[in-house]
mmCIF file of C-alpha atoms in Angstrom:
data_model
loop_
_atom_site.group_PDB
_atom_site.id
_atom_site.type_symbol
_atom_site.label_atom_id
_atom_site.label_comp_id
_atom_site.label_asym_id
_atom_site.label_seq_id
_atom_site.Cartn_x
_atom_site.Cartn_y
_atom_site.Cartn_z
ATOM 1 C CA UNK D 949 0.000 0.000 0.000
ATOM 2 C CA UNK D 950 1.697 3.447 -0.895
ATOM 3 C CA UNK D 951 2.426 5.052 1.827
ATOM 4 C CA UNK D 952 2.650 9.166 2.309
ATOM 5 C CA UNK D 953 5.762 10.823 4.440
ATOM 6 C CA UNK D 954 5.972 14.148 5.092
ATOM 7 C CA UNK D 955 8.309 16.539 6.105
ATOM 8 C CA UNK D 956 8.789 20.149 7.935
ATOM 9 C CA UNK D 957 10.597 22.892 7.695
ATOM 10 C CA UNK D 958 10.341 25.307 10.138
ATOM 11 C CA UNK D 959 11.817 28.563 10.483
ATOM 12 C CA UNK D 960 13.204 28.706 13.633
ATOM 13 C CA UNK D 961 14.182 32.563 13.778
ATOM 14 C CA UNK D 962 10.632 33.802 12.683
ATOM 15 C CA UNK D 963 9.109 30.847 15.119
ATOM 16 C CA UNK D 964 8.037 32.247 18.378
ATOM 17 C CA UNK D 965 6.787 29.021 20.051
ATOM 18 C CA UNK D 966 3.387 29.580 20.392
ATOM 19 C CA UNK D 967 2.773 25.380 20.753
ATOM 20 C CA UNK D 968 -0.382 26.076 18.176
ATOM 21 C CA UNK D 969 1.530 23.465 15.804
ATOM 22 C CA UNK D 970 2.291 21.171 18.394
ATOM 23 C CA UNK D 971 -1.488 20.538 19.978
ATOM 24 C CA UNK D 972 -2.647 20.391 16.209
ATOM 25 C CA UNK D 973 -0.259 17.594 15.137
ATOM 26 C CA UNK D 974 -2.132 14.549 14.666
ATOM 27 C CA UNK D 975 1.208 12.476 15.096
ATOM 28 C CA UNK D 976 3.172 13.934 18.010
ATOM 29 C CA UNK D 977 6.002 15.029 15.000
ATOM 30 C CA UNK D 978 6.267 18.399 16.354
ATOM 31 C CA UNK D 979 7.585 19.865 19.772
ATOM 32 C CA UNK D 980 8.911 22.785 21.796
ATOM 33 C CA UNK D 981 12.944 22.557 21.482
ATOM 34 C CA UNK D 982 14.567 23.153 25.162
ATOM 35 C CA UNK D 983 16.947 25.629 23.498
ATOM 36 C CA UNK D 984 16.111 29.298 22.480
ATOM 37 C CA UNK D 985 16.071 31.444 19.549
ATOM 38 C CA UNK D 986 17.557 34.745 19.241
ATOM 39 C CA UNK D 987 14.336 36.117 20.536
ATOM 40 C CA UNK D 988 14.007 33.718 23.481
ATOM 41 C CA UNK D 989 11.430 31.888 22.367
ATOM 42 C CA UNK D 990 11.424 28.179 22.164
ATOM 43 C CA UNK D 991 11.229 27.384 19.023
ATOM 44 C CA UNK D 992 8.874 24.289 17.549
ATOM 45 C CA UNK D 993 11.145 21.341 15.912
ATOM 46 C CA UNK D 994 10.413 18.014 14.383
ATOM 47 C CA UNK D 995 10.966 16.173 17.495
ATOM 48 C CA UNK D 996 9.930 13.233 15.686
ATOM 49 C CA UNK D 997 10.442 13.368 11.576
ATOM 50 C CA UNK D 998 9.550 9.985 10.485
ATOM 51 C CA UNK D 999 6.171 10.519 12.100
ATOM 52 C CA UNK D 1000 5.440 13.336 9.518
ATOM 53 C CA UNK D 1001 2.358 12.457 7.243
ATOM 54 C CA UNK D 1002 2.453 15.694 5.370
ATOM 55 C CA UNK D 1003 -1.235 16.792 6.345
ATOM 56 C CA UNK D 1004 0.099 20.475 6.802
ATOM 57 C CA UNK D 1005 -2.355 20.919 9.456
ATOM 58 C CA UNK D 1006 0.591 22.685 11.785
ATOM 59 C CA UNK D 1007 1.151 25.168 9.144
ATOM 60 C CA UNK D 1008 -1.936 25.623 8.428
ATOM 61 C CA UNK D 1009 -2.465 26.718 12.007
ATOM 62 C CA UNK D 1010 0.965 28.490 12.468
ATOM 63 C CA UNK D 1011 0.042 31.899 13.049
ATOM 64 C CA UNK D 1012 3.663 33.389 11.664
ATOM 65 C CA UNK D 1013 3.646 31.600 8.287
ATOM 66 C CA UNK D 1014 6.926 30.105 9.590
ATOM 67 C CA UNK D 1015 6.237 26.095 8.495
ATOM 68 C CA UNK D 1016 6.874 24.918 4.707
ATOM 69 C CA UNK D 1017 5.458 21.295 4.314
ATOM 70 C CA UNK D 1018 6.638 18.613 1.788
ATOM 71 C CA UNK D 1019 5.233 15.283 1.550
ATOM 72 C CA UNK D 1020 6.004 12.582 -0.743
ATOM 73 C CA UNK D 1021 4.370 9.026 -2.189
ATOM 74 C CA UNK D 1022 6.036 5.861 -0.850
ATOM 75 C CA UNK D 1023 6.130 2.552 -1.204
ATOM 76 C CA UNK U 550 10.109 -0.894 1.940
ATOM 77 C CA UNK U 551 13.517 1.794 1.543
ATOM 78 C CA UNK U 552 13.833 3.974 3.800
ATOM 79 C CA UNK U 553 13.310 7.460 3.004
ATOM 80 C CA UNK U 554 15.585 10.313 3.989
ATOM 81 C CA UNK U 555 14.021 13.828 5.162
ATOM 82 C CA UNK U 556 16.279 15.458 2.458
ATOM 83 C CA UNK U 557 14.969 12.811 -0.274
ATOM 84 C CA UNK U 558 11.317 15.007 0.686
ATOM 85 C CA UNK U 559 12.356 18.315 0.638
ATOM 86 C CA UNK U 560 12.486 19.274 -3.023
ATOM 87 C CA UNK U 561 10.588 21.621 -4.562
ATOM 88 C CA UNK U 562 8.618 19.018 -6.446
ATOM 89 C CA UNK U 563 7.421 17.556 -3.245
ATOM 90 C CA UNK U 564 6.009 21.257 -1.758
ATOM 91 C CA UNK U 565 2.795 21.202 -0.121
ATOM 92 C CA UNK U 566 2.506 24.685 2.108
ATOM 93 C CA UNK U 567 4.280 27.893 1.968
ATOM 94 C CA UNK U 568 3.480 30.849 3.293
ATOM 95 C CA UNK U 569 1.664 33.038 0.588
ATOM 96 C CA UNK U 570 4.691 35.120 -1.100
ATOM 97 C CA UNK U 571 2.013 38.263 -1.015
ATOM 98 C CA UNK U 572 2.667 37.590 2.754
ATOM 99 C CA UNK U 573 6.088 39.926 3.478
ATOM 100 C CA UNK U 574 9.088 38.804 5.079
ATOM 101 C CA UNK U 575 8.395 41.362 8.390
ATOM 102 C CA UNK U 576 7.713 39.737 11.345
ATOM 103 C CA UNK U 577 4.097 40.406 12.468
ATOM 104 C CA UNK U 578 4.507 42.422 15.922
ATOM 105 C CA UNK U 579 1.506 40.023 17.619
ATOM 106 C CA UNK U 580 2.131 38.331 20.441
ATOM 107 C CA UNK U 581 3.018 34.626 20.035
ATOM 108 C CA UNK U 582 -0.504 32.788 19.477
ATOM 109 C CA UNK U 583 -2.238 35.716 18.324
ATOM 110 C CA UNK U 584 -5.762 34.677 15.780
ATOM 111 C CA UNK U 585 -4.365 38.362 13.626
ATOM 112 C CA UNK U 586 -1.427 36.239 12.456
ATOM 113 C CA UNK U 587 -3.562 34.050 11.252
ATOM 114 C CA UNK U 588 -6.198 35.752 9.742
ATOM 115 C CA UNK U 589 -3.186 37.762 7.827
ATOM 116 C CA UNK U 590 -2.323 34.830 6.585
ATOM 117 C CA UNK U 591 -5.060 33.222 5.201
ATOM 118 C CA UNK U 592 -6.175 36.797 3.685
ATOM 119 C CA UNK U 593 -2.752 36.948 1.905
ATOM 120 C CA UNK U 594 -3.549 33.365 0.636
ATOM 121 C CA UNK U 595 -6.909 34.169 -0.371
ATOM 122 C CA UNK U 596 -5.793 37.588 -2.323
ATOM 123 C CA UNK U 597 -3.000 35.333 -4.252
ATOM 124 C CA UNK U 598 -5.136 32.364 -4.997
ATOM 125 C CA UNK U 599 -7.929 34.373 -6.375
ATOM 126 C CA UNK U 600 -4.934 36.676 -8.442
ATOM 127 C CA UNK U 601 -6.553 39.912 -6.569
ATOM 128 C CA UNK U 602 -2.911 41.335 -5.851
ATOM 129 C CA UNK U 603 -2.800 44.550 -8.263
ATOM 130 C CA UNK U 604 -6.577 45.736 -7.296
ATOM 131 C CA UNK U 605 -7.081 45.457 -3.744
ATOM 132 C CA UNK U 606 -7.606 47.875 -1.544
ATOM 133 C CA UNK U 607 -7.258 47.058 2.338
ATOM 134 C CA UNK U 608 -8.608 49.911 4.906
ATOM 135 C CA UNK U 609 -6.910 49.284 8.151
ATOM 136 C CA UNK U 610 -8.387 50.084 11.744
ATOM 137 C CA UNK U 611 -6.866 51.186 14.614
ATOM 138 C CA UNK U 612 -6.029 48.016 17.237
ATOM 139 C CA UNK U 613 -3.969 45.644 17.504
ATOM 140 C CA UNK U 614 -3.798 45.417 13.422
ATOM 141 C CA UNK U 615 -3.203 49.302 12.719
ATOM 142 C CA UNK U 616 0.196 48.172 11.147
ATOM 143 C CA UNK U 617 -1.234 45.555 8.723
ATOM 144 C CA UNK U 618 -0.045 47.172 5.763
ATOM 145 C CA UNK U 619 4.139 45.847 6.563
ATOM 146 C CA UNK U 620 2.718 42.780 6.232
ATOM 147 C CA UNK U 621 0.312 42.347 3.577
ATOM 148 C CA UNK U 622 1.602 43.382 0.005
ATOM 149 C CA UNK U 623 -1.531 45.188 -1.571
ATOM 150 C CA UNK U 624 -2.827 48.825 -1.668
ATOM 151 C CA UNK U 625 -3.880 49.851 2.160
ATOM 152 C CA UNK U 626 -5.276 53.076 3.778
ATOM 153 C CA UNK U 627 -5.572 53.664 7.459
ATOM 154 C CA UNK U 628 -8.625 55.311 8.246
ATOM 155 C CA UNK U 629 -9.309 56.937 11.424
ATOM 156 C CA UNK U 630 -11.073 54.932 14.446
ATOM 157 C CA UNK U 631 -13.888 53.196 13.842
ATOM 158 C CA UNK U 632 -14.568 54.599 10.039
ATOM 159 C CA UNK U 633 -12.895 51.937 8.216
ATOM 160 C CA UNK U 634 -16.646 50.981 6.258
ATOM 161 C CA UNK U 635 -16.709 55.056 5.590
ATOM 162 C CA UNK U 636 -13.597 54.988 3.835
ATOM 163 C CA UNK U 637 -14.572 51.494 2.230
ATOM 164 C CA UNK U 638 -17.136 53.005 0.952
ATOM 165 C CA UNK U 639 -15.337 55.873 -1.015
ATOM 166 C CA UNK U 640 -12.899 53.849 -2.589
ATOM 167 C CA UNK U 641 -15.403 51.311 -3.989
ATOM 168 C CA UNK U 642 -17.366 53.495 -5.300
ATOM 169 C CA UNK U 643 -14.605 55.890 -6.754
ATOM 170 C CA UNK U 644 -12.684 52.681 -8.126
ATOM 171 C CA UNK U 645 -15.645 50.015 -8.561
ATOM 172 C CA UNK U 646 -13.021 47.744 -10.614
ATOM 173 C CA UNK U 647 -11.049 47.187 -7.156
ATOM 174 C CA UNK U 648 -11.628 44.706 -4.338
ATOM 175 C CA UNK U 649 -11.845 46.581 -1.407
ATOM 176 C CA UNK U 650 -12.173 45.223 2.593
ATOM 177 C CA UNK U 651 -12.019 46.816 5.799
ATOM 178 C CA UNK U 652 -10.148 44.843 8.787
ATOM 179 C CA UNK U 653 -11.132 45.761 12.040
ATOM 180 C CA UNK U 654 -11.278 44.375 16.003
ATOM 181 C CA UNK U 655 -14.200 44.926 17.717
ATOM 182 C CA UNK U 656 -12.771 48.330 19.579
ATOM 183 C CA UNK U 657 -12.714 49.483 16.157
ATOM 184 C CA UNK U 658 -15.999 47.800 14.433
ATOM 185 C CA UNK U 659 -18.101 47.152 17.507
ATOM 186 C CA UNK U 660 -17.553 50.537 19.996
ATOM 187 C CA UNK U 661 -16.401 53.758 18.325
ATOM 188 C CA UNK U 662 -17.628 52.555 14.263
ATOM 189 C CA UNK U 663 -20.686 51.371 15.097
ATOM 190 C CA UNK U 664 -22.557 53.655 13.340
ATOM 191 C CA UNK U 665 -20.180 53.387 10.164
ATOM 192 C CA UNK U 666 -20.558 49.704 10.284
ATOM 193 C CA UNK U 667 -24.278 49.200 10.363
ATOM 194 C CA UNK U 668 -24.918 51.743 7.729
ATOM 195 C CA UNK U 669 -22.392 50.550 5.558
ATOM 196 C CA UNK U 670 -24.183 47.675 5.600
ATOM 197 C CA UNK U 671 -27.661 48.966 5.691
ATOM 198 C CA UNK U 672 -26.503 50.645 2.741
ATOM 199 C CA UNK U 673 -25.379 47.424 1.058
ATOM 200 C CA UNK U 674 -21.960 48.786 -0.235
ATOM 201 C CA UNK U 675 -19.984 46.225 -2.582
ATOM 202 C CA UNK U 676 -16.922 45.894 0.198
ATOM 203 C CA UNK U 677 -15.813 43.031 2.693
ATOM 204 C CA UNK U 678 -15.868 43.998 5.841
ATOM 205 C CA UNK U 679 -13.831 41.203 7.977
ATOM 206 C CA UNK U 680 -14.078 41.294 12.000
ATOM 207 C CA UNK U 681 -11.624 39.953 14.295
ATOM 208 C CA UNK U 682 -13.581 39.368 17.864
ATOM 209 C CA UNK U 683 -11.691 38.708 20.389
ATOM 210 C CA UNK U 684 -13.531 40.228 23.288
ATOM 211 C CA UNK U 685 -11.247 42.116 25.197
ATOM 212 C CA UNK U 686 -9.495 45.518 23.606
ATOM 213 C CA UNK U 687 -5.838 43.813 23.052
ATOM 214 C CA UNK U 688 -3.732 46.651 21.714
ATOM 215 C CA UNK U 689 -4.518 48.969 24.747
ATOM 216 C CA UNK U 690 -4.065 46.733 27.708
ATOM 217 C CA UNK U 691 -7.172 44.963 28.131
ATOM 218 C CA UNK U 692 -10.199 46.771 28.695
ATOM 219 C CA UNK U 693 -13.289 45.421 28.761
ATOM 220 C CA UNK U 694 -15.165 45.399 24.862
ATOM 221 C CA UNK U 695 -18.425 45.648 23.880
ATOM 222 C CA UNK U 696 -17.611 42.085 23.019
ATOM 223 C CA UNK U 697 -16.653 40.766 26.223
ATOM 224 C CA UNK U 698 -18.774 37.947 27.899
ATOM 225 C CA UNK U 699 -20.637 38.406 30.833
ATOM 226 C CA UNK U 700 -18.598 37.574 33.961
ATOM 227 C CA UNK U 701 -15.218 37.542 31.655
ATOM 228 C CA UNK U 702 -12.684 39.519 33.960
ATOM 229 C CA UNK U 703 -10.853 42.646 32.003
ATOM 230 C CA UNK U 704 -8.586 45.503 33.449
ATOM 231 C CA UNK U 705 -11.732 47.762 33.523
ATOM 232 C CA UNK U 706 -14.409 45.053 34.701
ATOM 233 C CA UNK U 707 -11.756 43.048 36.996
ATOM 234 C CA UNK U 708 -14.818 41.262 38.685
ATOM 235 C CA UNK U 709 -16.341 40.480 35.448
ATOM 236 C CA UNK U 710 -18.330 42.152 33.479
ATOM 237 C CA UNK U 711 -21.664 42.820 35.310
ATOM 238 C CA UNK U 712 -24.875 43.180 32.596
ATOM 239 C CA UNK U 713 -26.862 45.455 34.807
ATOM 240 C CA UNK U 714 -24.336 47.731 35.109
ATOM 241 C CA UNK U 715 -22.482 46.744 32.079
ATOM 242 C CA UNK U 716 -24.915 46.071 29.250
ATOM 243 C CA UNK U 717 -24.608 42.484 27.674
ATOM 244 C CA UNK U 718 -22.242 41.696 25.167
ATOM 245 C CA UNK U 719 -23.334 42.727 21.207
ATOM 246 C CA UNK U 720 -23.227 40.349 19.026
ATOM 247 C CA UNK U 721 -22.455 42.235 15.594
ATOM 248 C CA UNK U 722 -23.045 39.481 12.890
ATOM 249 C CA UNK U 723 -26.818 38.801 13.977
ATOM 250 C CA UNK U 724 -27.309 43.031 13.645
ATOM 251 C CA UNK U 725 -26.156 42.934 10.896
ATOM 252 C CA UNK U 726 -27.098 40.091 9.279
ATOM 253 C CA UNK U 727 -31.024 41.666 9.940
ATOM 254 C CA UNK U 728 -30.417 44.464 7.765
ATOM 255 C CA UNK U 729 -31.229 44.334 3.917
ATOM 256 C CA UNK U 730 -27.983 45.304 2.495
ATOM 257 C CA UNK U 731 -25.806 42.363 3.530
ATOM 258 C CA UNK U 732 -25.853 39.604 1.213
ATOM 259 C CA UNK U 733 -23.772 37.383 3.160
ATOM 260 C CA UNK U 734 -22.998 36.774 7.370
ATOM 261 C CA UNK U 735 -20.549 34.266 8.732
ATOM 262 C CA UNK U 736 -19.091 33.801 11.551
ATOM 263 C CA UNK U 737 -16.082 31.661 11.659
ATOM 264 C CA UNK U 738 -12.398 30.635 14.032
ATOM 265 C CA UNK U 739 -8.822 30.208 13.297
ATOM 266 C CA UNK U 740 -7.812 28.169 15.961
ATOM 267 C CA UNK U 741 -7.523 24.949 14.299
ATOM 268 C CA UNK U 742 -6.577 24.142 10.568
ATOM 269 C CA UNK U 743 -10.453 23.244 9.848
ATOM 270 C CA UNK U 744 -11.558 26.356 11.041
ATOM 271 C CA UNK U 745 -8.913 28.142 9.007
ATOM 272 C CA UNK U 746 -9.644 25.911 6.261
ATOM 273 C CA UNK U 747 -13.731 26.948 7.030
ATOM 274 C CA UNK U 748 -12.811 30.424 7.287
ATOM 275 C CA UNK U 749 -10.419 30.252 3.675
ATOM 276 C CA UNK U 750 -13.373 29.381 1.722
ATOM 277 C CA UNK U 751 -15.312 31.794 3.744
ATOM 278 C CA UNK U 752 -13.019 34.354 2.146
ATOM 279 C CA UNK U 753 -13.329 33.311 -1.443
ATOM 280 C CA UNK U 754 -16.989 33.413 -1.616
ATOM 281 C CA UNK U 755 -16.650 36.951 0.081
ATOM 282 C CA UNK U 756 -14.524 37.115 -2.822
ATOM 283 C CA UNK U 757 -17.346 36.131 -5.425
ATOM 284 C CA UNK U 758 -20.229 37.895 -4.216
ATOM 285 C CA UNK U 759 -17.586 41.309 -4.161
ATOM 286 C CA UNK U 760 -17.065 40.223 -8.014
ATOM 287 C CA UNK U 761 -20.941 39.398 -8.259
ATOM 288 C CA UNK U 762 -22.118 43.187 -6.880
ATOM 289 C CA UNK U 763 -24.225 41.560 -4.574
ATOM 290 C CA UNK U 764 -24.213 43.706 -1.760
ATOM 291 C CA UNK U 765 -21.539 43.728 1.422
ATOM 292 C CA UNK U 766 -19.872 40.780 3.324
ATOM 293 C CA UNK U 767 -19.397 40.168 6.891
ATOM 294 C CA UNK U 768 -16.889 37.842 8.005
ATOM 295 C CA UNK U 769 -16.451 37.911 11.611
ATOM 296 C CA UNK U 770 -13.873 35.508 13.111
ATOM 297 C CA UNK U 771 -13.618 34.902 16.614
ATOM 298 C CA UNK U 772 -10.458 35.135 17.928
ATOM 299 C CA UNK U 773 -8.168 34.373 21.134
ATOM 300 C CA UNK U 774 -6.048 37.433 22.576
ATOM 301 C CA UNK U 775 -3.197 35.208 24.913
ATOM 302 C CA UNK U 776 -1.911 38.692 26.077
ATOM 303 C CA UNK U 777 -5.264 40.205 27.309
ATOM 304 C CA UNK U 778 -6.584 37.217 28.285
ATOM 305 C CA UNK U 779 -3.614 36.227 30.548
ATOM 306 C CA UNK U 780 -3.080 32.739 29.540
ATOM 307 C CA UNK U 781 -0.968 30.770 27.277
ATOM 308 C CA UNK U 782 -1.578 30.688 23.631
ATOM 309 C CA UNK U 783 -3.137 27.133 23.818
ATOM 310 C CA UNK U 784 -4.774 27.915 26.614
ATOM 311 C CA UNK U 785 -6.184 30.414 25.265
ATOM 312 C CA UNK U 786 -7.492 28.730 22.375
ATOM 313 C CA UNK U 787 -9.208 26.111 24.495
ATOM 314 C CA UNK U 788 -11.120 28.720 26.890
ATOM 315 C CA UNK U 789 -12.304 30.154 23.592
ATOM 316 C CA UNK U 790 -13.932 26.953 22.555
ATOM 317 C CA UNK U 791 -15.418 26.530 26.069
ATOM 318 C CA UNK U 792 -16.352 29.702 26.289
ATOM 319 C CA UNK U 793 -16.773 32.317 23.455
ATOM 320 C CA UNK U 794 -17.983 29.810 21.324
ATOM 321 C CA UNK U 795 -21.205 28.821 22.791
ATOM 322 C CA UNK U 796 -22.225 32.392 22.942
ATOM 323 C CA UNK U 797 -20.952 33.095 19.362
ATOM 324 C CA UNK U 798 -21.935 29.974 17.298
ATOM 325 C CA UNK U 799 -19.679 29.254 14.523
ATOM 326 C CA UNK U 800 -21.306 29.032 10.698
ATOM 327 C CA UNK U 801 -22.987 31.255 8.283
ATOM 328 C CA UNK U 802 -25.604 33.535 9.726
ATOM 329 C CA UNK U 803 -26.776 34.644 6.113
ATOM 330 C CA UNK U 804 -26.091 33.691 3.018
ATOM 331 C CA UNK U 805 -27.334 34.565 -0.568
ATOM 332 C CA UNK U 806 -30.183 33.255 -1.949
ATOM 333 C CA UNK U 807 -28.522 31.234 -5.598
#
């Protein structure tokens, strides 16, 4: 059955870890990295990539624009 | 099955969301969390998707959103408080060819433009007028709305808002839904992606009934305000759901008749 991975790429500067993306994730992919930005904010990350499924729901939410999503056919 | 690498995804070819490029490159000044963000966003989307770049005309409010125009890359002019419809309503009807909205909070739409907004829309002018609710007045620290809820706590009703003293809350999408003039009501959120998705489409048939001459559009979306509220985005978004939404339904209040 073809499966469908996705990825994220999240702009970490721009992020200012609002946790919007992370409650909307249906897959746990996303989290709030322990480190800062150069604003102090903690910043969301793909805590979990291979989770991804591509349904762009987190940047759909993302109130900053700051979350490009890819996703790609397998198997 | 092979394994696939996260760099084997991200190619161009493989895209599925990024930002709207009519979107700048400034970082919006909202507090982390904020529903304006996201309402820019899906407005920038809308105006690119629907190829309404080089003839829109935004009218900005003052609030939280006065500096809209350093992020959205179209035609805007700030109008003073509260007569965002009144300017609307000049530059439709000098440049009918142009699709024009307003973009107000409710200190702007709901308290000192009342009277501009309800006879905008008595008057059924050919603009989209799109309010952001979020019950409190963010941009000067708080006060109490004509929005707020009854019993909601604000720096000028810190016991909650009292309706015998108080009034109740107004609830600007039925008003104006009962006058003649507005062809179509909604009310919608963008604190989860179906709401924004609810609230894109929302925006595009704003976007056909402008194009149609059909009379105006309300869009009001009911929004969080983490700052004002004094909780964390997410929680935030949930004591919206529990509360602001039962008193403000979601879904269309009028719409056209086909």
């Amino acid at each position: 059955m073809a499966k469908i991975k996705g990825a994220v790429v999240i702009d970490r500067e721009r992020c200012k870890g609002c946790e919007v993306c992370v409650v909307t994730c249906p897959t746990q992919t996303l989290a709030l990295a322990v480190e800062v930005n150069a604003k102090g904010y903690h910043y969301s990350y793909a805590a979990n990539p291979d989770a991804c499924i591509g349904c762009a729901n987190c940047a759909v939410v993302c109130p900053d624009g700051v979350i490009t999503v890819y996703k790609v056919k397998v198997g | 099955m092979a394994e696939i690498n996260t760099n084997d995804i991200v190619r161009p070819e493989n895209l599925t969301y990024v930002k709207s490029k009519i979107l700048t490159d400034n970082v919006m000044h909202y507090c982390p969390g904020c529903g304006h963000s996201t309402a820019h966003r899906v407005l920038a989307e809308v105006i690119e998707e629907e190829d309404l770049q080089s003839r829109t005309v935004g009218i900005t409010p003052v609030g939280c959103s006065v500096l809209m125009y350093n992020y959205i890359d179209v035609d805007f002019q700030e109008a003073a408080h509260g007569r965002a419809p009144a300017l609307a309503t000049a530059v439709k009807r000098l440049m009918p060819e142009k699709f024009v909205f307003t973009y107000q909070g409710d200190g702007d739409l709901a308290a000192i433009g009342t009277a501009e907004t309800i006879h905008t829309c008595n008057r059924g002018e050919n603009i989209l007028i799109l309010f952001i609710n979020n019950g409190i007045y963010g941009m000067t620290g708080g006060q109490m709305a004509p929005t707020t809820l009854e019993g909601m706590k604000s720096s000028t009703s810190p016991y909650g808002r009292e309706v015998a003293t108080m009034g109740s809350p107004i609830k600007m999408a039925d008003i104006v839904a009962l006058l003649p003039g507005t062809c179509y009501v909604t009310r919608q959120s963008v604190n989860t992606a179906g709401g924004v998705r609810k609230l894109k489409r929302a925006l595009k048939k704003a976007v056909q009934y402008q194009n149609e001459k059909r009379g105006t559009c309300f869009i009001e979306v009911v929004s969080n305000c983490p700052s004002g509220w004094k909780m964390t985005p997410v929680e935030s978004n949930k004591w919206m759901e529990e509360n602001m939404f039962p008193f403000y339904p979601l879904g269309d209040i009028k719409v056209p008749a086909e």
